[in-house]
């Protein structure tokens, strides 16, 4: 599957988004801050970029149960397989990890129930999306530790609260909108 337009290209064409339905960051107000409201990247065992990618994948896979969650990773995985850079066994291993993650929404009742291993599996899959964006696969060297996993879960809960307040996304590809017609950028 080829993606016809990148997120960057999409964002540079604001005519796709009706101005009266865009939620800008200045429209949000902090209701309250708790002592653990700020998450320091100094406590993380993975880079901020990897943290964001893992968080994005976990939200799409677990909270949204998205059908297209792994599309970009799989495009690159297939390219490497077709070029003989990885074996069919390596490909099957990654696909197996994706299948494991896809089963999690059926087995949990809250974000706190997500097994720690899911975040580690996600790092292996995210490496393939990063390869798609950078055109070079780099095997993960560091995986989320217990503190990083707690921070990821905290961010997932914040996202879930946001969706509960403003509406859940109705599409999970490059355009994001909610049931009440709001678009996000």
PDB file of C-alpha atoms in Angstrom:
ATOM      1  CA  UNK A   1       0.000   0.000   0.000  1.00  0.00           C
ATOM      2  CA  UNK A   2       1.438   3.385  -0.966  1.00  0.00           C
ATOM      3  CA  UNK A   3       0.453   6.471   0.969  1.00  0.00           C
ATOM      4  CA  UNK A   4      -0.578   9.147  -1.568  1.00  0.00           C
ATOM      5  CA  UNK A   5       0.222  12.163   0.585  1.00  0.00           C
ATOM      6  CA  UNK A   6       2.476  12.685   3.578  1.00  0.00           C
ATOM      7  CA  UNK A   7       1.393  14.391   6.782  1.00  0.00           C
ATOM      8  CA  UNK A   8       3.766  17.272   5.988  1.00  0.00           C
ATOM      9  CA  UNK A   9       2.251  17.735   2.524  1.00  0.00           C
ATOM     10  CA  UNK A  10      -1.226  17.561   4.014  1.00  0.00           C
ATOM     11  CA  UNK A  11      -0.397  20.160   6.684  1.00  0.00           C
ATOM     12  CA  UNK A  12       0.986  22.545   4.057  1.00  0.00           C
ATOM     13  CA  UNK A  13      -2.378  22.564   2.281  1.00  0.00           C
ATOM     14  CA  UNK A  14      -4.725  24.147   4.838  1.00  0.00           C
ATOM     15  CA  UNK A  15      -7.521  24.388   2.276  1.00  0.00           C
ATOM     16  CA  UNK A  16      -8.287  20.765   3.192  1.00  0.00           C
ATOM     17  CA  UNK A  17      -9.359  21.870   6.665  1.00  0.00           C
ATOM     18  CA  UNK A  18     -12.259  24.251   7.247  1.00  0.00           C
ATOM     19  CA  UNK A  19     -10.911  27.093   9.399  1.00  0.00           C
ATOM     20  CA  UNK A  20     -14.012  27.240  11.601  1.00  0.00           C
ATOM     21  CA  UNK A  21     -13.524  23.622  12.703  1.00  0.00           C
ATOM     22  CA  UNK A  22      -9.819  23.673  13.593  1.00  0.00           C
ATOM     23  CA  UNK A  23      -8.963  23.384  17.289  1.00  0.00           C
ATOM     24  CA  UNK A  24      -5.859  25.465  17.929  1.00  0.00           C
ATOM     25  CA  UNK A  25      -3.576  24.868  20.885  1.00  0.00           C
ATOM     26  CA  UNK A  26      -4.306  28.352  22.303  1.00  0.00           C
ATOM     27  CA  UNK A  27      -7.953  27.297  22.715  1.00  0.00           C
ATOM     28  CA  UNK A  28      -6.997  24.787  25.408  1.00  0.00           C
ATOM     29  CA  UNK A  29      -6.786  25.748  29.061  1.00  0.00           C
ATOM     30  CA  UNK A  30      -5.140  23.864  31.883  1.00  0.00           C
ATOM     31  CA  UNK A  31      -7.801  22.923  34.398  1.00  0.00           C
ATOM     32  CA  UNK A  32      -5.424  21.832  37.133  1.00  0.00           C
ATOM     33  CA  UNK A  33      -1.893  20.610  37.543  1.00  0.00           C
ATOM     34  CA  UNK A  34      -0.855  17.789  39.779  1.00  0.00           C
ATOM     35  CA  UNK A  35       2.638  17.145  41.012  1.00  0.00           C
ATOM     36  CA  UNK A  36       3.147  14.528  38.297  1.00  0.00           C
ATOM     37  CA  UNK A  37       1.727  16.694  35.489  1.00  0.00           C
ATOM     38  CA  UNK A  38       5.115  17.353  33.950  1.00  0.00           C
ATOM     39  CA  UNK A  39       7.056  14.447  32.506  1.00  0.00           C
ATOM     40  CA  UNK A  40      10.794  14.962  32.302  1.00  0.00           C
ATOM     41  CA  UNK A  41      12.589  13.411  29.357  1.00  0.00           C
ATOM     42  CA  UNK A  42      15.597  12.991  31.675  1.00  0.00           C
ATOM     43  CA  UNK A  43      13.750  10.062  33.272  1.00  0.00           C
ATOM     44  CA  UNK A  44      13.208   8.281  29.944  1.00  0.00           C
ATOM     45  CA  UNK A  45      15.199   5.350  28.596  1.00  0.00           C
ATOM     46  CA  UNK A  46      14.167   6.066  24.994  1.00  0.00           C
ATOM     47  CA  UNK A  47      14.581   9.226  22.932  1.00  0.00           C
ATOM     48  CA  UNK A  48      11.783  11.827  22.834  1.00  0.00           C
ATOM     49  CA  UNK A  49      11.227  10.959  19.167  1.00  0.00           C
ATOM     50  CA  UNK A  50      10.827   7.262  19.967  1.00  0.00           C
ATOM     51  CA  UNK A  51       8.614   8.121  22.942  1.00  0.00           C
ATOM     52  CA  UNK A  52       6.297  10.082  20.640  1.00  0.00           C
ATOM     53  CA  UNK A  53       6.249   7.354  18.000  1.00  0.00           C
ATOM     54  CA  UNK A  54       5.528   4.594  20.546  1.00  0.00           C
ATOM     55  CA  UNK A  55       2.809   6.748  22.118  1.00  0.00           C
ATOM     56  CA  UNK A  56       1.226   7.398  18.719  1.00  0.00           C
ATOM     57  CA  UNK A  57       1.234   3.702  17.860  1.00  0.00           C
ATOM     58  CA  UNK A  58      -0.158   2.666  21.247  1.00  0.00           C
ATOM     59  CA  UNK A  59      -2.967   5.203  20.988  1.00  0.00           C
ATOM     60  CA  UNK A  60      -3.871   4.062  17.484  1.00  0.00           C
ATOM     61  CA  UNK A  61      -3.524   0.365  18.295  1.00  0.00           C
ATOM     62  CA  UNK A  62      -4.948   0.189  21.819  1.00  0.00           C
ATOM     63  CA  UNK A  63      -7.302   3.155  22.273  1.00  0.00           C
ATOM     64  CA  UNK A  64      -8.562   3.425  18.705  1.00  0.00           C
ATOM     65  CA  UNK A  65      -8.097  -0.219  17.609  1.00  0.00           C
ATOM     66  CA  UNK A  66      -7.074   1.235  14.242  1.00  0.00           C
ATOM     67  CA  UNK A  67      -7.114  -0.976  11.171  1.00  0.00           C
ATOM     68  CA  UNK A  68      -4.249   0.962   9.588  1.00  0.00           C
ATOM     69  CA  UNK A  69      -2.013   1.324  12.637  1.00  0.00           C
ATOM     70  CA  UNK A  70       0.913  -0.602  11.175  1.00  0.00           C
ATOM     71  CA  UNK A  71       0.585   0.388   7.501  1.00  0.00           C
ATOM     72  CA  UNK A  72       3.742   2.532   7.289  1.00  0.00           C
ATOM     73  CA  UNK A  73       5.851   0.053   9.232  1.00  0.00           C
ATOM     74  CA  UNK A  74       4.633  -2.765   7.004  1.00  0.00           C
ATOM     75  CA  UNK A  75       5.411  -0.850   3.812  1.00  0.00           C
ATOM     76  CA  UNK A  76       9.040  -0.614   4.871  1.00  0.00           C
ATOM     77  CA  UNK A  77       9.089  -4.169   6.182  1.00  0.00           C
ATOM     78  CA  UNK A  78       7.865  -5.392   2.776  1.00  0.00           C
ATOM     79  CA  UNK A  79      10.479  -3.287   0.956  1.00  0.00           C
ATOM     80  CA  UNK A  80      13.266  -4.839   3.018  1.00  0.00           C
ATOM     81  CA  UNK A  81      11.830  -8.318   2.441  1.00  0.00           C
ATOM     82  CA  UNK A  82      11.521  -7.716  -1.329  1.00  0.00           C
ATOM     83  CA  UNK A  83      15.123  -6.457  -1.459  1.00  0.00           C
ATOM     84  CA  UNK A  84      16.364  -9.506   0.443  1.00  0.00           C
ATOM     85  CA  UNK A  85      17.586  -7.387   3.351  1.00  0.00           C
ATOM     86  CA  UNK A  86      15.557  -9.396   5.869  1.00  0.00           C
ATOM     87  CA  UNK A  87      14.304 -12.947   5.915  1.00  0.00           C
ATOM     88  CA  UNK A  88      10.747 -14.208   5.810  1.00  0.00           C
ATOM     89  CA  UNK A  89      11.254 -15.330   9.433  1.00  0.00           C
ATOM     90  CA  UNK A  90      12.161 -11.772  10.501  1.00  0.00           C
ATOM     91  CA  UNK A  91       9.075 -10.480   8.707  1.00  0.00           C
ATOM     92  CA  UNK A  92       6.867 -13.114  10.338  1.00  0.00           C
ATOM     93  CA  UNK A  93       8.279 -12.184  13.742  1.00  0.00           C
ATOM     94  CA  UNK A  94       7.299  -8.515  13.332  1.00  0.00           C
ATOM     95  CA  UNK A  95       3.853  -9.443  11.959  1.00  0.00           C
ATOM     96  CA  UNK A  96       3.429 -11.724  14.987  1.00  0.00           C
ATOM     97  CA  UNK A  97       4.216  -8.809  17.301  1.00  0.00           C
ATOM     98  CA  UNK A  98       1.613  -6.704  15.494  1.00  0.00           C
ATOM     99  CA  UNK A  99      -0.963  -9.461  15.946  1.00  0.00           C
ATOM    100  CA  UNK A 100      -0.137  -9.669  19.669  1.00  0.00           C
ATOM    101  CA  UNK A 101      -0.665  -5.924  20.033  1.00  0.00           C
ATOM    102  CA  UNK A 102      -3.921  -6.027  18.062  1.00  0.00           C
ATOM    103  CA  UNK A 103      -5.325  -8.512  20.616  1.00  0.00           C
ATOM    104  CA  UNK A 104      -4.671  -6.270  23.631  1.00  0.00           C
ATOM    105  CA  UNK A 105      -7.803  -4.069  23.327  1.00  0.00           C
ATOM    106  CA  UNK A 106      -9.923  -7.230  23.698  1.00  0.00           C
ATOM    107  CA  UNK A 107      -8.125  -8.259  26.900  1.00  0.00           C
ATOM    108  CA  UNK A 108      -7.968  -5.023  28.897  1.00  0.00           C
ATOM    109  CA  UNK A 109     -10.463  -2.729  30.576  1.00  0.00           C
ATOM    110  CA  UNK A 110      -8.183   0.285  31.108  1.00  0.00           C
ATOM    111  CA  UNK A 111      -4.821   1.704  30.083  1.00  0.00           C
ATOM    112  CA  UNK A 112      -3.356   0.499  33.379  1.00  0.00           C
ATOM    113  CA  UNK A 113      -4.023  -3.100  32.288  1.00  0.00           C
ATOM    114  CA  UNK A 114      -1.709  -2.858  29.263  1.00  0.00           C
ATOM    115  CA  UNK A 115       1.163  -5.288  29.853  1.00  0.00           C
ATOM    116  CA  UNK A 116       4.627  -3.740  29.947  1.00  0.00           C
ATOM    117  CA  UNK A 117       5.760  -6.137  27.235  1.00  0.00           C
ATOM    118  CA  UNK A 118       3.387  -4.399  24.790  1.00  0.00           C
ATOM    119  CA  UNK A 119       5.507  -1.240  24.922  1.00  0.00           C
ATOM    120  CA  UNK A 120       8.636  -3.232  24.218  1.00  0.00           C
ATOM    121  CA  UNK A 121       6.980  -4.991  21.269  1.00  0.00           C
ATOM    122  CA  UNK A 122       5.914  -1.590  19.984  1.00  0.00           C
ATOM    123  CA  UNK A 123       9.519  -0.364  19.929  1.00  0.00           C
ATOM    124  CA  UNK A 124      10.416  -3.153  17.490  1.00  0.00           C
ATOM    125  CA  UNK A 125       7.517  -2.212  15.217  1.00  0.00           C
ATOM    126  CA  UNK A 126       8.159   1.532  15.497  1.00  0.00           C
ATOM    127  CA  UNK A 127      11.686   0.990  14.199  1.00  0.00           C
ATOM    128  CA  UNK A 128      10.107   0.039  10.873  1.00  0.00           C
ATOM    129  CA  UNK A 129       8.009   3.210  10.689  1.00  0.00           C
ATOM    130  CA  UNK A 130      11.088   5.255  11.516  1.00  0.00           C
ATOM    131  CA  UNK A 131      12.818   3.380   8.678  1.00  0.00           C
ATOM    132  CA  UNK A 132       9.941   4.381   6.404  1.00  0.00           C
ATOM    133  CA  UNK A 133      10.441   8.051   7.310  1.00  0.00           C
ATOM    134  CA  UNK A 134      14.260   8.039   7.274  1.00  0.00           C
ATOM    135  CA  UNK A 135      14.777   5.335   4.637  1.00  0.00           C
ATOM    136  CA  UNK A 136      17.084   3.406   6.984  1.00  0.00           C
ATOM    137  CA  UNK A 137      16.237   0.674   9.464  1.00  0.00           C
ATOM    138  CA  UNK A 138      18.006   0.908  12.817  1.00  0.00           C
ATOM    139  CA  UNK A 139      17.388  -1.841  15.336  1.00  0.00           C
ATOM    140  CA  UNK A 140      16.242  -0.462  18.703  1.00  0.00           C
ATOM    141  CA  UNK A 141      19.066  -0.268  21.239  1.00  0.00           C
ATOM    142  CA  UNK A 142      17.003   0.865  24.221  1.00  0.00           C
ATOM    143  CA  UNK A 143      13.568  -0.192  25.333  1.00  0.00           C
ATOM    144  CA  UNK A 144      11.145   1.544  27.702  1.00  0.00           C
ATOM    145  CA  UNK A 145      11.845   0.787  31.346  1.00  0.00           C
ATOM    146  CA  UNK A 146       9.216   0.779  34.104  1.00  0.00           C
ATOM    147  CA  UNK A 147       9.298   4.570  34.587  1.00  0.00           C
ATOM    148  CA  UNK A 148       9.081   5.252  30.843  1.00  0.00           C
ATOM    149  CA  UNK A 149       6.175   2.806  30.542  1.00  0.00           C
ATOM    150  CA  UNK A 150       4.369   4.590  33.381  1.00  0.00           C
ATOM    151  CA  UNK A 151       4.890   7.903  31.555  1.00  0.00           C
ATOM    152  CA  UNK A 152       3.560   6.398  28.322  1.00  0.00           C
ATOM    153  CA  UNK A 153       0.481   5.106  30.138  1.00  0.00           C
ATOM    154  CA  UNK A 154      -0.017   8.515  31.744  1.00  0.00           C
ATOM    155  CA  UNK A 155       0.081  10.173  28.314  1.00  0.00           C
ATOM    156  CA  UNK A 156      -2.358   7.576  26.958  1.00  0.00           C
ATOM    157  CA  UNK A 157      -4.751   8.386  29.815  1.00  0.00           C
ATOM    158  CA  UNK A 158      -4.459  12.093  29.017  1.00  0.00           C
ATOM    159  CA  UNK A 159      -5.258  11.327  25.393  1.00  0.00           C
ATOM    160  CA  UNK A 160      -8.225   9.206  26.420  1.00  0.00           C
ATOM    161  CA  UNK A 161      -9.492  12.059  28.630  1.00  0.00           C
ATOM    162  CA  UNK A 162      -9.072  14.469  25.726  1.00  0.00           C
ATOM    163  CA  UNK A 163     -11.074  12.174  23.430  1.00  0.00           C
ATOM    164  CA  UNK A 164     -13.767  11.789  26.071  1.00  0.00           C
ATOM    165  CA  UNK A 165     -14.087  15.557  26.350  1.00  0.00           C
ATOM    166  CA  UNK A 166     -13.750  16.607  22.695  1.00  0.00           C
ATOM    167  CA  UNK A 167     -14.862  13.487  20.836  1.00  0.00           C
ATOM    168  CA  UNK A 168     -13.205  10.324  19.625  1.00  0.00           C
ATOM    169  CA  UNK A 169     -11.543  10.348  16.186  1.00  0.00           C
ATOM    170  CA  UNK A 170     -13.727   9.016  13.419  1.00  0.00           C
ATOM    171  CA  UNK A 171     -10.823   8.355  11.036  1.00  0.00           C
ATOM    172  CA  UNK A 172      -7.385   6.970  11.795  1.00  0.00           C
ATOM    173  CA  UNK A 173      -5.309   7.794   8.740  1.00  0.00           C
ATOM    174  CA  UNK A 174      -3.890  11.196   7.801  1.00  0.00           C
ATOM    175  CA  UNK A 175      -6.987  13.253   8.470  1.00  0.00           C
ATOM    176  CA  UNK A 176      -8.132  13.449  12.062  1.00  0.00           C
ATOM    177  CA  UNK A 177     -11.622  14.534  12.973  1.00  0.00           C
ATOM    178  CA  UNK A 178     -14.089  13.870  15.758  1.00  0.00           C
ATOM    179  CA  UNK A 179     -17.776  12.972  15.671  1.00  0.00           C
ATOM    180  CA  UNK A 180     -18.661  16.603  16.356  1.00  0.00           C
ATOM    181  CA  UNK A 181     -16.792  17.689  13.209  1.00  0.00           C
ATOM    182  CA  UNK A 182     -13.627  19.148  14.762  1.00  0.00           C
ATOM    183  CA  UNK A 183     -10.292  18.751  12.962  1.00  0.00           C
ATOM    184  CA  UNK A 184      -6.908  18.717  14.652  1.00  0.00           C
ATOM    185  CA  UNK A 185      -3.546  19.959  13.482  1.00  0.00           C
TER     186      UNK A 185
END
